[in-house]
Amino acid sequence: MYASSASPLTPFDYIAAGYWQDFLADRPIAGGIAYESELRDCILDESLASLQRVDTLLSHIRREMVKTGRWHEERLLLDERYRNFMVFLAFYAGRVLAQQWQSTPHWYGQFELHKRYPELALTTDDFYQQLAVVYCQSADANSVTSLFFALEPIGMRLFGHIDRPFEAVQGGQVASGLYQAVSARLPHAHDNHVAKSITPAINISTPNTSTSVEHIKTVDSQKPLEKEGFSHTPHAVPESQNLSQQENQTKPVLSKSETVRPHTTSENTVLEQPLPSLVPSPQELPTPAIFTQLLVELDNIDVVQTAGNSEYQQAHKVLEQLEQHIAKQSQPRTQINFSESHLTTKKQALLTLQEAAQAGNSAAMLHLALYELLGEGLTVDKGAATALGVEWVKQAASKNDSRAQRLLSKMYYQGVGVAQDIDTGKYWLEQAAKNGHAEAASVVGQWQQAQALITTQKQEQHSMKRYQLLFVAILVVAILILIIV
C-alpha cells in the first residue's frame, strides 16, 4: 500500500488510475494502444524487473520499425494508439517508482507544472514534457528533486540517435530506458532490499545460466571516455563486499548534456557527434555508449561466420554474464571489484575469444577489441592494448562485418583509439551502410538529404543573382531610353 498523501488529486491522477484499472481488467487501455498484447506478455507486476522487460520490448519495437521503414518519430506521435502506449508506460513507471518510495504518485500536466515549478524551462510542443510525476513527499512541496518526466526515457529508447539527442528537462542526458531512469531515483535506504528482491547474485564462472538481464542500450547518445590511454584508476572496495553485494547497490545515474563540436570540413563530409574527453565519475554510466551499442549489435545483428563459432559462443556466454552485472552498476567499470575466481574465468574466456578471432571469427575480433580498448583485455600495456584493439576492429571491418565498420566509423569520427579523421569515418560509415547496417544507412540517408538541400539552395542563390543582373540590365536600358527620349 502507498502511504497516504495530503496532495489533492489531479486530472492526470484519475487518467493514470483509469489506464491501470483497464489493464488489470483486461479491457482495451484508453480505447486501444499499440503493442497491447506484447505489453501484457511483459508481466507488469509493479517490480523493477518488469521495467527491464519493458525496455526489452521497446528495443524490439525500435528494431522492427527500422527494418520495416516505419521509424519516423513525428509520424508515430500523430498516431493516438502509439501516444497511448507511451503514456501508459509512463504512468506505469511512475507507479513502480512511487511504490519503491512507499508513496502515492501524483501526475501533473504542463499547466500544473508551469504553475508549481516555474523554474522549469518547458517546451510547449514537446510531447515528452507533457506530464511528470511526483513520486515521494518532499519537505519542500515545490521541490523538483522528486519530479520525474517518465516519457523522456521512453522517447530516448525508441527514437534516440546521433541526430536526435534527448536532453532532460531537469538537465543532463536522458536515461536510456525506464529501468535505468527509475533505478537512478530509488531511495538509498531501500537499495539492498530492492535489488535482492529483483535478481539473485550472478555467478559468472558458470557458462550455462538462465539469467537474462537486458544490457543498458544507449543508441548514439555518447558518453565520456578518455581518448588517450583509456585511463583506469580502481578504487579500493572492502573484501567483504562480494559480487552479490555490489549487484545490490543502486545509486543515482546522472550525466552532463553534451554538444556537437564543430569541425572545419568539406561539404561532402558526414559529421557525427565527437566523444568528449572527460574523466569518468561515479555518476556516469559504467560503460561508454560506443561500446554498449557494440554489445547490443553483437546480439542483434547476425553476421555469418565461417570459423571459430563454437569457441566464440562459449566465451560469449561467460562474458555476457559479466556485462549484465556491470550494466547494473552506477559507477565506472574500473571501480567494480571482482573476486580472483571471477577474473580467472574472465581471462579464460578472453583466451577462448582470441582463439576464435585468430581463426577468422569477426564477432570474436570485435568482442576481444572491446576489452582491449577498455584496458581490460589480455594486453597489460595500455598503449599496446589500444593499438591491438584498433587492429582487431580493422580486421573485422575488412571482412565486411557491418558492425565493425560502423564501430570503426565512430572511432574515427570521435578520435577513440585513433587520430580523429572525418573523411575516414565517412568512408567506413558508407561501407557499413552498403553492408546492410540499418542505422548507418539512416545516417547516410540523412546526410544525402542535407546535401541535396544545400545544392538546391546554391542553385537558387545562383538563379537569384542572374535575375538580379537581368533586372539591373533592364533598369539601365530603361534609364537610357528615358534619357534618349
Tab-separated table of C-alpha atoms in Angstrom:
chain	number	residue	atom	x	y	z
A	1	MET	CA	0.000	0.000	0.000
A	2	TYR	CA	1.119	3.530	-0.699
A	3	ALA	CA	1.472	5.968	2.136
A	4	SER	CA	-1.318	8.487	2.363
A	5	SER	CA	-0.749	11.892	0.890
A	6	ALA	CA	-2.295	15.249	1.579
A	7	SER	CA	-1.774	16.380	-2.010
A	8	PRO	CA	-5.048	16.818	-3.934
A	9	LEU	CA	-5.696	14.542	-6.893
A	10	THR	CA	-5.048	15.972	-10.337
A	11	PRO	CA	-6.876	15.178	-13.602
A	12	PHE	CA	-3.893	13.090	-14.684
A	13	ASP	CA	-4.109	11.077	-11.455
A	14	TYR	CA	-7.594	9.956	-12.478
A	15	ILE	CA	-6.394	9.182	-16.022
A	16	ALA	CA	-3.434	7.144	-14.709
A	17	ALA	CA	-5.715	5.187	-12.384
A	18	GLY	CA	-8.152	4.552	-15.248
A	19	TYR	CA	-5.379	3.244	-17.524
A	20	TRP	CA	-4.195	0.864	-14.801
A	21	GLN	CA	-7.681	-0.398	-13.953
A	22	ASP	CA	-8.339	-1.072	-17.637
A	23	PHE	CA	-5.103	-3.040	-17.825
A	24	LEU	CA	-5.927	-5.149	-14.749
A	25	ALA	CA	-9.450	-5.839	-16.036
A	26	ASP	CA	-8.178	-6.860	-19.498
A	27	ARG	CA	-10.122	-4.016	-21.068
A	28	PRO	CA	-8.734	-2.033	-24.033
A	29	ILE	CA	-6.500	0.605	-22.450
A	30	ALA	CA	-7.621	4.151	-23.316
A	31	GLY	CA	-9.792	2.651	-26.010
A	32	GLY	CA	-6.785	0.897	-27.566
A	33	ILE	CA	-2.993	1.201	-27.535
A	34	ALA	CA	-0.252	-0.083	-29.819
A	35	TYR	CA	1.528	-3.318	-28.856
A	36	GLU	CA	-1.004	-4.064	-26.102
A	37	SER	CA	-0.694	-7.856	-26.369
A	38	GLU	CA	3.120	-7.657	-26.360
A	39	LEU	CA	2.948	-5.361	-23.346
A	40	ARG	CA	0.818	-7.847	-21.414
A	41	ASP	CA	3.443	-10.502	-22.136
A	42	CYS	CA	5.937	-8.359	-20.186
A	43	ILE	CA	4.168	-9.343	-16.930
A	44	LEU	CA	3.661	-5.933	-15.365
A	45	ASP	CA	3.843	-6.957	-11.704
A	46	GLU	CA	4.935	-3.489	-10.495
A	47	SER	CA	8.516	-4.676	-9.922
A	48	LEU	CA	11.758	-3.108	-11.095
A	49	ALA	CA	12.468	-6.263	-13.075
A	50	SER	CA	9.314	-5.627	-15.094
A	51	LEU	CA	10.849	-2.346	-16.299
A	52	GLN	CA	13.730	-4.337	-17.771
A	53	ARG	CA	11.198	-6.408	-19.690
A	54	VAL	CA	9.509	-3.220	-20.902
A	55	ASP	CA	12.868	-1.829	-22.067
A	56	THR	CA	13.483	-5.048	-23.991
A	57	LEU	CA	10.102	-4.625	-25.686
A	58	LEU	CA	10.906	-1.007	-26.587
A	59	SER	CA	14.230	-2.067	-28.127
A	60	HIS	CA	12.424	-4.762	-30.133
A	61	ILE	CA	9.852	-2.225	-31.356
A	62	ARG	CA	12.631	0.141	-32.413
A	63	ARG	CA	14.439	-2.574	-34.377
A	64	GLU	CA	11.230	-3.665	-36.105
A	65	MET	CA	10.361	-0.082	-37.051
A	66	VAL	CA	13.833	0.443	-38.519
A	67	LYS	CA	13.659	-2.803	-40.503
A	68	THR	CA	10.203	-2.036	-41.933
A	69	GLY	CA	10.876	1.645	-42.651
A	70	ARG	CA	8.350	2.907	-40.078
A	71	TRP	CA	10.916	4.508	-37.770
A	72	HIS	CA	9.562	8.046	-38.016
A	73	GLU	CA	9.070	9.837	-34.711
A	74	GLU	CA	6.797	12.692	-35.795
A	75	ARG	CA	4.543	10.394	-37.809
A	76	LEU	CA	4.146	7.913	-34.961
A	77	LEU	CA	3.408	10.634	-32.408
A	78	LEU	CA	0.426	11.606	-34.551
A	79	ASP	CA	-0.949	8.093	-34.074
A	80	GLU	CA	-3.167	8.061	-30.977
A	81	ARG	CA	-2.516	4.365	-30.315
A	82	TYR	CA	1.245	4.954	-30.110
A	83	ARG	CA	0.771	8.010	-27.879
A	84	ASN	CA	-1.499	5.996	-25.570
A	85	PHE	CA	1.112	3.245	-25.453
A	86	MET	CA	3.865	5.643	-24.379
A	87	VAL	CA	1.659	7.452	-21.849
A	88	PHE	CA	0.604	4.149	-20.296
A	89	LEU	CA	4.260	3.136	-19.903
A	90	ALA	CA	4.997	6.494	-18.285
A	91	PHE	CA	2.128	6.032	-15.834
A	92	TYR	CA	3.335	2.520	-15.056
A	93	ALA	CA	6.950	3.617	-14.447
A	94	GLY	CA	5.730	6.366	-12.113
A	95	ARG	CA	3.644	3.807	-10.249
A	96	VAL	CA	6.622	1.466	-9.789
A	97	LEU	CA	8.860	4.311	-8.627
A	98	ALA	CA	6.330	5.663	-6.119
A	99	GLN	CA	5.827	2.160	-4.753
A	100	GLN	CA	9.545	1.909	-4.008
A	101	TRP	CA	9.221	5.150	-2.028
A	102	GLN	CA	6.025	3.883	-0.347
A	103	SER	CA	4.299	6.986	-1.570
A	104	THR	CA	1.397	7.985	-3.793
A	105	PRO	CA	2.268	9.134	-7.331
A	106	HIS	CA	0.800	12.494	-8.349
A	107	TRP	CA	0.794	13.444	-12.024
A	108	TYR	CA	0.959	16.970	-13.398
A	109	GLY	CA	0.345	18.246	-16.896
A	110	GLN	CA	2.186	21.231	-18.360
A	111	PHE	CA	-0.318	23.729	-16.951
A	112	GLU	CA	0.187	22.458	-13.402
A	113	LEU	CA	3.952	22.128	-13.960
A	114	HIS	CA	4.282	25.744	-15.091
A	115	LYS	CA	2.338	26.861	-12.038
A	116	ARG	CA	4.044	24.624	-9.470
A	117	TYR	CA	7.586	24.650	-10.886
A	118	PRO	CA	8.081	27.996	-12.659
A	119	GLU	CA	11.855	27.480	-12.787
A	120	LEU	CA	11.489	24.612	-15.280
A	121	ALA	CA	12.010	25.582	-18.921
A	122	LEU	CA	9.277	23.532	-20.598
A	123	THR	CA	8.715	23.386	-24.335
A	124	THR	CA	5.002	23.555	-25.035
A	125	ASP	CA	5.003	21.365	-28.146
A	126	ASP	CA	7.404	18.732	-26.755
A	127	PHE	CA	5.425	15.516	-26.262
A	128	TYR	CA	7.931	14.175	-23.706
A	129	GLN	CA	7.439	17.201	-21.450
A	130	GLN	CA	3.650	16.988	-21.334
A	131	LEU	CA	3.433	15.326	-17.932
A	132	ALA	CA	5.571	14.434	-14.910
A	133	VAL	CA	5.070	12.562	-11.644
A	134	VAL	CA	5.905	13.482	-8.062
A	135	TYR	CA	6.834	10.134	-6.581
A	136	CYS	CA	7.712	10.962	-2.970
A	137	GLN	CA	6.757	13.579	-0.435
A	138	SER	CA	9.418	16.252	-0.122
A	139	ALA	CA	9.948	18.642	2.768
A	140	ASP	CA	9.565	21.404	0.212
A	141	ALA	CA	6.284	20.904	-1.621
A	142	ASN	CA	7.641	22.759	-4.639
A	143	SER	CA	10.967	20.927	-4.856
A	144	VAL	CA	11.844	19.426	-8.234
A	145	THR	CA	14.046	16.734	-6.683
A	146	SER	CA	11.175	14.234	-6.630
A	147	LEU	CA	9.848	15.122	-10.099
A	148	PHE	CA	10.135	12.515	-12.872
A	149	PHE	CA	9.413	13.136	-16.566
A	150	ALA	CA	8.713	9.487	-17.367
A	151	LEU	CA	8.101	9.984	-21.097
A	152	GLU	CA	11.701	11.102	-21.681
A	153	PRO	CA	13.459	7.703	-21.300
A	154	ILE	CA	10.711	6.066	-23.385
A	155	GLY	CA	11.335	8.504	-26.238
A	156	MET	CA	15.087	8.012	-25.853
A	157	ARG	CA	14.727	4.242	-26.084
A	158	LEU	CA	12.540	4.405	-29.189
A	159	PHE	CA	13.937	7.345	-31.124
A	160	GLY	CA	17.271	8.459	-29.658
A	161	HIS	CA	20.182	8.580	-32.108
A	162	ILE	CA	23.100	10.783	-33.030
A	163	ASP	CA	20.962	13.360	-34.843
A	164	ARG	CA	18.162	13.211	-32.256
A	165	PRO	CA	19.708	13.937	-28.848
A	166	PHE	CA	17.415	13.914	-25.817
A	167	GLU	CA	18.200	16.402	-23.064
A	168	ALA	CA	16.323	16.082	-19.787
A	169	VAL	CA	14.114	18.950	-18.654
A	170	GLN	CA	15.987	18.929	-15.363
A	171	GLY	CA	19.396	18.882	-17.076
A	172	GLY	CA	21.744	16.204	-18.315
A	173	GLN	CA	21.321	13.320	-20.721
A	174	VAL	CA	18.088	11.348	-20.657
A	175	ALA	CA	18.394	7.788	-19.322
A	176	SER	CA	18.487	5.018	-21.908
A	177	GLY	CA	15.387	3.265	-20.613
A	178	LEU	CA	12.831	3.091	-17.811
A	179	TYR	CA	14.807	0.639	-15.694
A	180	GLN	CA	17.852	2.887	-15.638
A	181	ALA	CA	15.785	6.044	-15.106
A	182	VAL	CA	13.782	4.587	-12.219
A	183	SER	CA	16.794	2.885	-10.608
A	184	ALA	CA	18.546	6.258	-10.509
A	185	ARG	CA	15.755	7.595	-8.297
A	186	LEU	CA	15.431	4.773	-5.766
A	187	PRO	CA	15.661	5.664	-2.065
A	188	HIS	CA	19.142	4.849	-0.718
A	189	ALA	CA	17.699	3.267	2.399
A	190	HIS	CA	15.975	0.636	0.303
A	191	ASP	CA	18.756	-0.108	-2.217
A	192	ASN	CA	19.791	-3.525	-0.931
A	193	HIS	CA	16.277	-4.648	-0.131
A	194	VAL	CA	15.008	-3.709	-3.573
A	195	ALA	CA	17.892	-5.219	-5.523
A	196	LYS	CA	17.736	-8.516	-3.628
A	197	SER	CA	14.081	-8.852	-4.489
A	198	ILE	CA	14.829	-8.495	-8.201
A	199	THR	CA	17.588	-10.973	-9.084
A	200	PRO	CA	19.886	-13.440	-7.362
A	201	ALA	CA	23.652	-13.000	-7.471
A	202	ILE	CA	25.220	-13.848	-10.818
A	203	ASN	CA	27.934	-16.494	-10.813
A	204	ILE	CA	29.957	-15.534	-13.847
A	205	SER	CA	32.143	-18.612	-13.529
A	206	THR	CA	29.283	-20.829	-14.738
A	207	PRO	CA	28.714	-20.554	-18.502
A	208	ASN	CA	25.325	-22.299	-18.538
A	209	THR	CA	22.953	-19.894	-16.828
A	210	SER	CA	19.361	-18.875	-17.380
A	211	THR	CA	19.974	-15.331	-16.185
A	212	SER	CA	18.949	-12.911	-18.922
A	213	VAL	CA	19.116	-9.258	-17.970
A	214	GLU	CA	18.878	-6.577	-20.645
A	215	HIS	CA	22.113	-4.701	-21.367
A	216	ILE	CA	21.873	-0.963	-20.989
A	217	LYS	CA	21.209	0.158	-24.568
A	218	THR	CA	22.022	3.710	-25.402
A	219	VAL	CA	21.929	4.363	-29.143
A	220	ASP	CA	24.406	7.035	-30.131
A	221	SER	CA	23.911	9.206	-27.030
A	222	GLN	CA	27.643	9.402	-26.478
A	223	LYS	CA	29.179	9.078	-23.024
A	224	PRO	CA	32.574	10.356	-21.895
A	225	LEU	CA	35.654	8.174	-22.353
A	226	GLU	CA	39.291	9.187	-22.110
A	227	LYS	CA	40.784	9.124	-25.581
A	228	GLU	CA	44.459	8.701	-24.764
A	229	GLY	CA	45.322	5.565	-22.850
A	230	PHE	CA	41.771	4.921	-21.591
A	231	SER	CA	42.822	5.731	-18.041
A	232	HIS	CA	41.633	3.353	-15.324
A	233	THR	CA	42.002	4.080	-11.614
A	234	PRO	CA	40.453	1.322	-9.495
A	235	HIS	CA	39.075	2.325	-6.136
A	236	ALA	CA	39.500	0.080	-3.154
A	237	VAL	CA	36.470	-1.986	-2.160
A	238	PRO	CA	36.230	-3.867	1.143
A	239	GLU	CA	36.932	-7.589	0.758
A	240	SER	CA	33.627	-8.385	2.422
A	241	GLN	CA	31.793	-6.645	-0.419
A	242	ASN	CA	31.465	-9.545	-2.868
A	243	LEU	CA	29.869	-9.686	-6.323
A	244	SER	CA	26.381	-10.272	-4.967
A	245	GLN	CA	26.573	-7.324	-2.585
A	246	GLN	CA	27.793	-4.985	-5.326
A	247	GLU	CA	24.943	-6.054	-7.556
A	248	ASN	CA	22.522	-4.928	-4.864
A	249	GLN	CA	23.747	-1.343	-4.987
A	250	THR	CA	21.607	1.240	-6.746
A	251	LYS	CA	22.841	4.825	-6.992
A	252	PRO	CA	21.579	7.829	-8.924
A	253	VAL	CA	22.792	7.978	-12.520
A	254	LEU	CA	23.135	11.492	-13.859
A	255	SER	CA	25.187	12.681	-16.793
A	256	LYS	CA	26.056	16.022	-18.294
A	257	SER	CA	24.481	17.171	-21.511
A	258	GLU	CA	26.788	17.011	-24.494
A	259	THR	CA	27.124	19.189	-27.531
A	260	VAL	CA	28.367	18.707	-31.073
A	261	ARG	CA	31.898	20.000	-31.513
A	262	PRO	CA	32.226	21.953	-34.784
A	263	HIS	CA	34.657	20.823	-37.474
A	264	THR	CA	36.039	22.585	-40.492
A	265	THR	CA	35.330	20.132	-43.305
A	266	SER	CA	34.342	19.952	-46.917
A	267	GLU	CA	30.685	19.938	-47.886
A	268	ASN	CA	30.637	16.209	-48.710
A	269	THR	CA	31.586	15.179	-45.180
A	270	VAL	CA	29.243	13.419	-42.780
A	271	LEU	CA	29.545	14.928	-39.311
A	272	GLU	CA	28.858	12.922	-36.183
A	273	GLN	CA	28.967	13.839	-32.533
A	274	PRO	CA	32.519	13.617	-31.167
A	275	LEU	CA	33.257	11.946	-27.869
A	276	PRO	CA	34.007	14.410	-25.038
A	277	SER	CA	37.316	13.891	-23.249
A	278	LEU	CA	36.239	13.839	-19.637
A	279	VAL	CA	37.396	11.847	-16.617
A	280	PRO	CA	34.742	9.273	-15.635
A	281	SER	CA	32.938	9.953	-12.377
A	282	PRO	CA	30.714	7.702	-10.251
A	283	GLN	CA	27.657	9.482	-11.698
A	284	GLU	CA	28.292	8.266	-15.239
A	285	LEU	CA	27.199	5.028	-16.869
A	286	PRO	CA	29.532	2.047	-16.274
A	287	THR	CA	30.400	1.553	-19.939
A	288	PRO	CA	30.747	4.212	-22.684
A	289	ALA	CA	27.822	4.156	-25.120
A	290	ILE	CA	30.050	3.418	-28.107
A	291	PHE	CA	30.758	0.004	-26.554
A	292	THR	CA	27.316	-0.728	-25.081
A	293	GLN	CA	25.978	-0.208	-28.593
A	294	LEU	CA	28.521	-2.712	-29.930
A	295	LEU	CA	27.343	-5.287	-27.376
A	296	VAL	CA	23.751	-4.740	-28.499
A	297	GLU	CA	24.704	-5.165	-32.157
A	298	LEU	CA	26.684	-8.333	-31.469
A	299	ASP	CA	23.484	-9.822	-30.056
A	300	ASN	CA	21.028	-8.426	-32.586
A	301	ILE	CA	22.826	-8.213	-35.944
A	302	ASP	CA	23.659	-11.593	-37.431
A	303	VAL	CA	26.832	-11.924	-39.492
A	304	VAL	CA	27.661	-15.334	-40.981
A	305	GLN	CA	30.879	-16.786	-39.547
A	306	THR	CA	32.968	-19.427	-41.314
A	307	ALA	CA	35.226	-20.352	-38.388
A	308	GLY	CA	35.574	-20.213	-34.614
A	309	ASN	CA	31.841	-20.006	-33.929
A	310	SER	CA	31.676	-22.615	-31.153
A	311	GLU	CA	34.637	-21.035	-29.335
A	312	TYR	CA	33.040	-17.604	-29.663
A	313	GLN	CA	29.688	-18.788	-28.291
A	314	GLN	CA	31.407	-20.472	-25.368
A	315	ALA	CA	33.295	-17.298	-24.408
A	316	HIS	CA	30.301	-15.063	-25.137
A	317	LYS	CA	28.111	-16.865	-22.573
A	318	VAL	CA	30.598	-16.169	-19.798
A	319	LEU	CA	31.341	-12.558	-20.754
A	320	GLU	CA	27.639	-11.784	-21.223
A	321	GLN	CA	27.013	-12.543	-17.550
A	322	LEU	CA	29.892	-10.256	-16.624
A	323	GLU	CA	28.405	-7.437	-18.721
A	324	GLN	CA	24.950	-7.954	-17.224
A	325	HIS	CA	26.414	-7.372	-13.794
A	326	ILE	CA	28.439	-4.337	-14.900
A	327	ALA	CA	25.438	-2.782	-16.680
A	328	LYS	CA	23.541	-2.619	-13.396
A	329	GLN	CA	26.208	-0.554	-11.676
A	330	SER	CA	26.081	3.211	-11.392
A	331	GLN	CA	29.846	3.630	-11.336
A	332	PRO	CA	32.663	3.308	-13.888
A	333	ARG	CA	33.737	-0.220	-14.760
A	334	THR	CA	37.134	0.245	-13.131
A	335	GLN	CA	35.544	0.793	-9.724
A	336	ILE	CA	33.717	-2.553	-9.805
A	337	ASN	CA	35.521	-5.241	-7.843
A	338	PHE	CA	35.613	-8.934	-8.796
A	339	SER	CA	36.995	-11.950	-6.972
A	340	GLU	CA	40.083	-13.803	-8.200
A	341	SER	CA	37.949	-16.701	-9.424
A	342	HIS	CA	35.821	-14.319	-11.491
A	343	LEU	CA	38.908	-12.704	-13.006
A	344	THR	CA	40.378	-16.118	-13.802
A	345	THR	CA	37.156	-17.146	-15.531
A	346	LYS	CA	37.135	-13.901	-17.493
A	347	LYS	CA	40.757	-14.385	-18.610
A	348	GLN	CA	39.976	-17.899	-19.816
A	349	ALA	CA	37.008	-16.555	-21.792
A	350	LEU	CA	39.232	-13.907	-23.380
A	351	LEU	CA	41.782	-16.561	-24.358
A	352	THR	CA	38.973	-18.536	-26.000
A	353	LEU	CA	37.874	-15.364	-27.811
A	354	GLN	CA	41.432	-14.838	-29.009
A	355	GLU	CA	41.489	-18.361	-30.405
A	356	ALA	CA	38.232	-17.726	-32.310
A	357	ALA	CA	39.469	-14.331	-33.543
A	358	GLN	CA	42.715	-15.812	-34.845
A	359	ALA	CA	40.618	-18.390	-36.703
A	360	GLY	CA	38.871	-15.532	-38.526
A	361	ASN	CA	35.675	-15.027	-36.491
A	362	SER	CA	34.801	-11.310	-36.818
A	363	ALA	CA	32.402	-11.351	-33.832
A	364	ALA	CA	35.247	-12.654	-31.650
A	365	MET	CA	37.525	-9.954	-33.071
A	366	LEU	CA	35.055	-7.244	-32.045
A	367	HIS	CA	34.411	-8.703	-28.606
A	368	LEU	CA	38.145	-9.007	-27.992
A	369	ALA	CA	38.718	-5.471	-29.299
A	370	LEU	CA	36.150	-4.107	-26.854
A	371	TYR	CA	38.077	-5.364	-23.835
A	372	GLU	CA	41.444	-4.300	-25.225
A	373	LEU	CA	40.156	-0.764	-25.887
A	374	LEU	CA	38.720	-0.602	-22.374
A	375	GLY	CA	42.063	-1.722	-20.951
A	376	GLU	CA	40.517	-4.941	-19.625
A	377	GLY	CA	41.911	-7.394	-22.158
A	378	LEU	CA	44.890	-9.733	-22.272
A	379	THR	CA	47.437	-6.980	-23.031
A	380	VAL	CA	48.893	-5.300	-19.947
A	381	ASP	CA	50.435	-2.184	-21.530
A	382	LYS	CA	47.688	0.393	-22.158
A	383	GLY	CA	49.158	1.791	-25.351
A	384	ALA	CA	49.711	-1.657	-26.813
A	385	ALA	CA	46.202	-2.711	-25.731
A	386	THR	CA	44.642	0.247	-27.528
A	387	ALA	CA	46.653	-0.420	-30.697
A	388	LEU	CA	45.699	-4.104	-30.616
A	389	GLY	CA	42.034	-3.264	-30.062
A	390	VAL	CA	42.032	-0.936	-33.073
A	391	GLU	CA	43.740	-3.601	-35.188
A	392	TRP	CA	41.090	-6.203	-34.286
A	393	VAL	CA	38.320	-3.775	-35.267
A	394	LYS	CA	40.050	-3.051	-38.593
A	395	GLN	CA	40.449	-6.771	-39.310
A	396	ALA	CA	36.760	-7.372	-38.628
A	397	ALA	CA	35.824	-4.383	-40.807
A	398	SER	CA	37.976	-5.723	-43.645
A	399	LYS	CA	35.869	-8.907	-43.518
A	400	ASN	CA	32.793	-6.786	-44.375
A	401	ASP	CA	31.305	-7.091	-40.889
A	402	SER	CA	28.915	-4.118	-40.848
A	403	ARG	CA	29.085	-3.921	-37.030
A	404	ALA	CA	32.850	-3.467	-37.182
A	405	GLN	CA	32.588	-0.923	-39.986
A	406	ARG	CA	30.037	1.135	-38.023
A	407	LEU	CA	32.187	0.981	-34.886
A	408	LEU	CA	35.290	1.980	-36.852
A	409	SER	CA	33.444	4.946	-38.337
A	410	LYS	CA	32.544	6.141	-34.819
A	411	MET	CA	36.108	5.684	-33.643
A	412	TYR	CA	37.431	7.884	-36.469
A	413	TYR	CA	34.696	10.488	-36.068
A	414	GLN	CA	35.306	10.714	-32.326
A	415	GLY	CA	39.050	10.045	-32.147
A	416	VAL	CA	38.671	6.932	-29.988
A	417	GLY	CA	41.883	4.897	-30.121
A	418	VAL	CA	42.846	6.573	-33.420
A	419	ALA	CA	43.596	10.091	-34.617
A	420	GLN	CA	40.338	11.837	-35.455
A	421	ASP	CA	39.761	11.663	-39.214
A	422	ILE	CA	36.362	12.762	-40.512
A	423	ASP	CA	36.948	11.564	-44.081
A	424	THR	CA	37.959	8.067	-42.952
A	425	GLY	CA	34.989	7.994	-40.599
A	426	LYS	CA	32.718	8.849	-43.520
A	427	TYR	CA	34.243	6.069	-45.630
A	428	TRP	CA	33.588	3.376	-43.032
A	429	LEU	CA	30.104	4.740	-42.346
A	430	GLU	CA	29.259	4.316	-46.025
A	431	GLN	CA	30.773	0.803	-46.061
A	432	ALA	CA	28.605	-0.181	-43.088
A	433	ALA	CA	25.529	1.180	-44.866
A	434	LYS	CA	26.380	-0.779	-48.040
A	435	ASN	CA	26.677	-3.961	-45.993
A	436	GLY	CA	23.187	-3.574	-44.532
A	437	HIS	CA	23.741	-1.719	-41.251
A	438	ALA	CA	20.341	-0.042	-40.791
A	439	GLU	CA	21.465	2.776	-38.512
A	440	ALA	CA	24.467	3.619	-40.708
A	441	ALA	CA	22.185	3.670	-43.747
A	442	SER	CA	19.849	6.045	-41.899
A	443	VAL	CA	22.702	8.459	-41.090
A	444	VAL	CA	23.969	8.342	-44.698
A	445	GLY	CA	20.437	8.935	-45.988
A	446	GLN	CA	20.031	11.991	-43.768
A	447	TRP	CA	23.390	13.312	-44.946
A	448	GLN	CA	22.367	12.870	-48.592
A	449	GLN	CA	19.130	14.750	-47.938
A	450	ALA	CA	21.109	17.569	-46.347
A	451	GLN	CA	23.461	17.652	-49.324
A	452	ALA	CA	20.501	17.861	-51.702
A	453	LEU	CA	19.115	20.810	-49.766
A	454	ILE	CA	22.497	22.568	-49.856
A	455	THR	CA	22.760	22.017	-53.616
A	456	THR	CA	19.236	23.315	-54.179
A	457	GLN	CA	19.932	26.358	-52.051
A	458	LYS	CA	23.097	27.138	-54.042
A	459	GLN	CA	21.225	26.786	-57.317
A	460	GLU	CA	18.510	29.111	-56.048
A	461	GLN	CA	21.119	31.638	-54.940
A	462	HIS	CA	22.822	31.420	-58.355
A	463	SER	CA	19.484	31.907	-60.128
A	464	MET	CA	18.702	34.854	-57.887
A	465	LYS	CA	21.987	36.523	-58.845
A	466	ARG	CA	21.173	36.033	-62.528
A	467	TYR	CA	17.734	37.561	-62.011
A	468	GLN	CA	19.303	40.487	-60.164
A	469	LEU	CA	21.800	41.091	-63.009
A	470	LEU	CA	18.995	40.860	-65.566
A	471	PHE	CA	16.906	43.305	-63.546
A	472	VAL	CA	19.837	45.762	-63.360
A	473	ALA	CA	20.399	45.455	-67.130
A	474	ILE	CA	16.715	46.138	-67.850
A	475	LEU	CA	16.768	49.074	-65.462
A	476	VAL	CA	19.864	50.538	-67.191
A	477	VAL	CA	18.245	50.145	-70.618
A	478	ALA	CA	15.071	51.770	-69.346
A	479	ILE	CA	17.048	54.716	-67.981
A	480	LEU	CA	18.912	55.105	-71.264
A	481	ILE	CA	15.636	55.055	-73.195
A	482	LEU	CA	14.242	57.762	-70.936
A	483	ILE	CA	17.381	59.830	-71.402
A	484	ILE	CA	17.333	59.402	-75.181
A	485	VAL	CA	13.628	60.141	-75.428
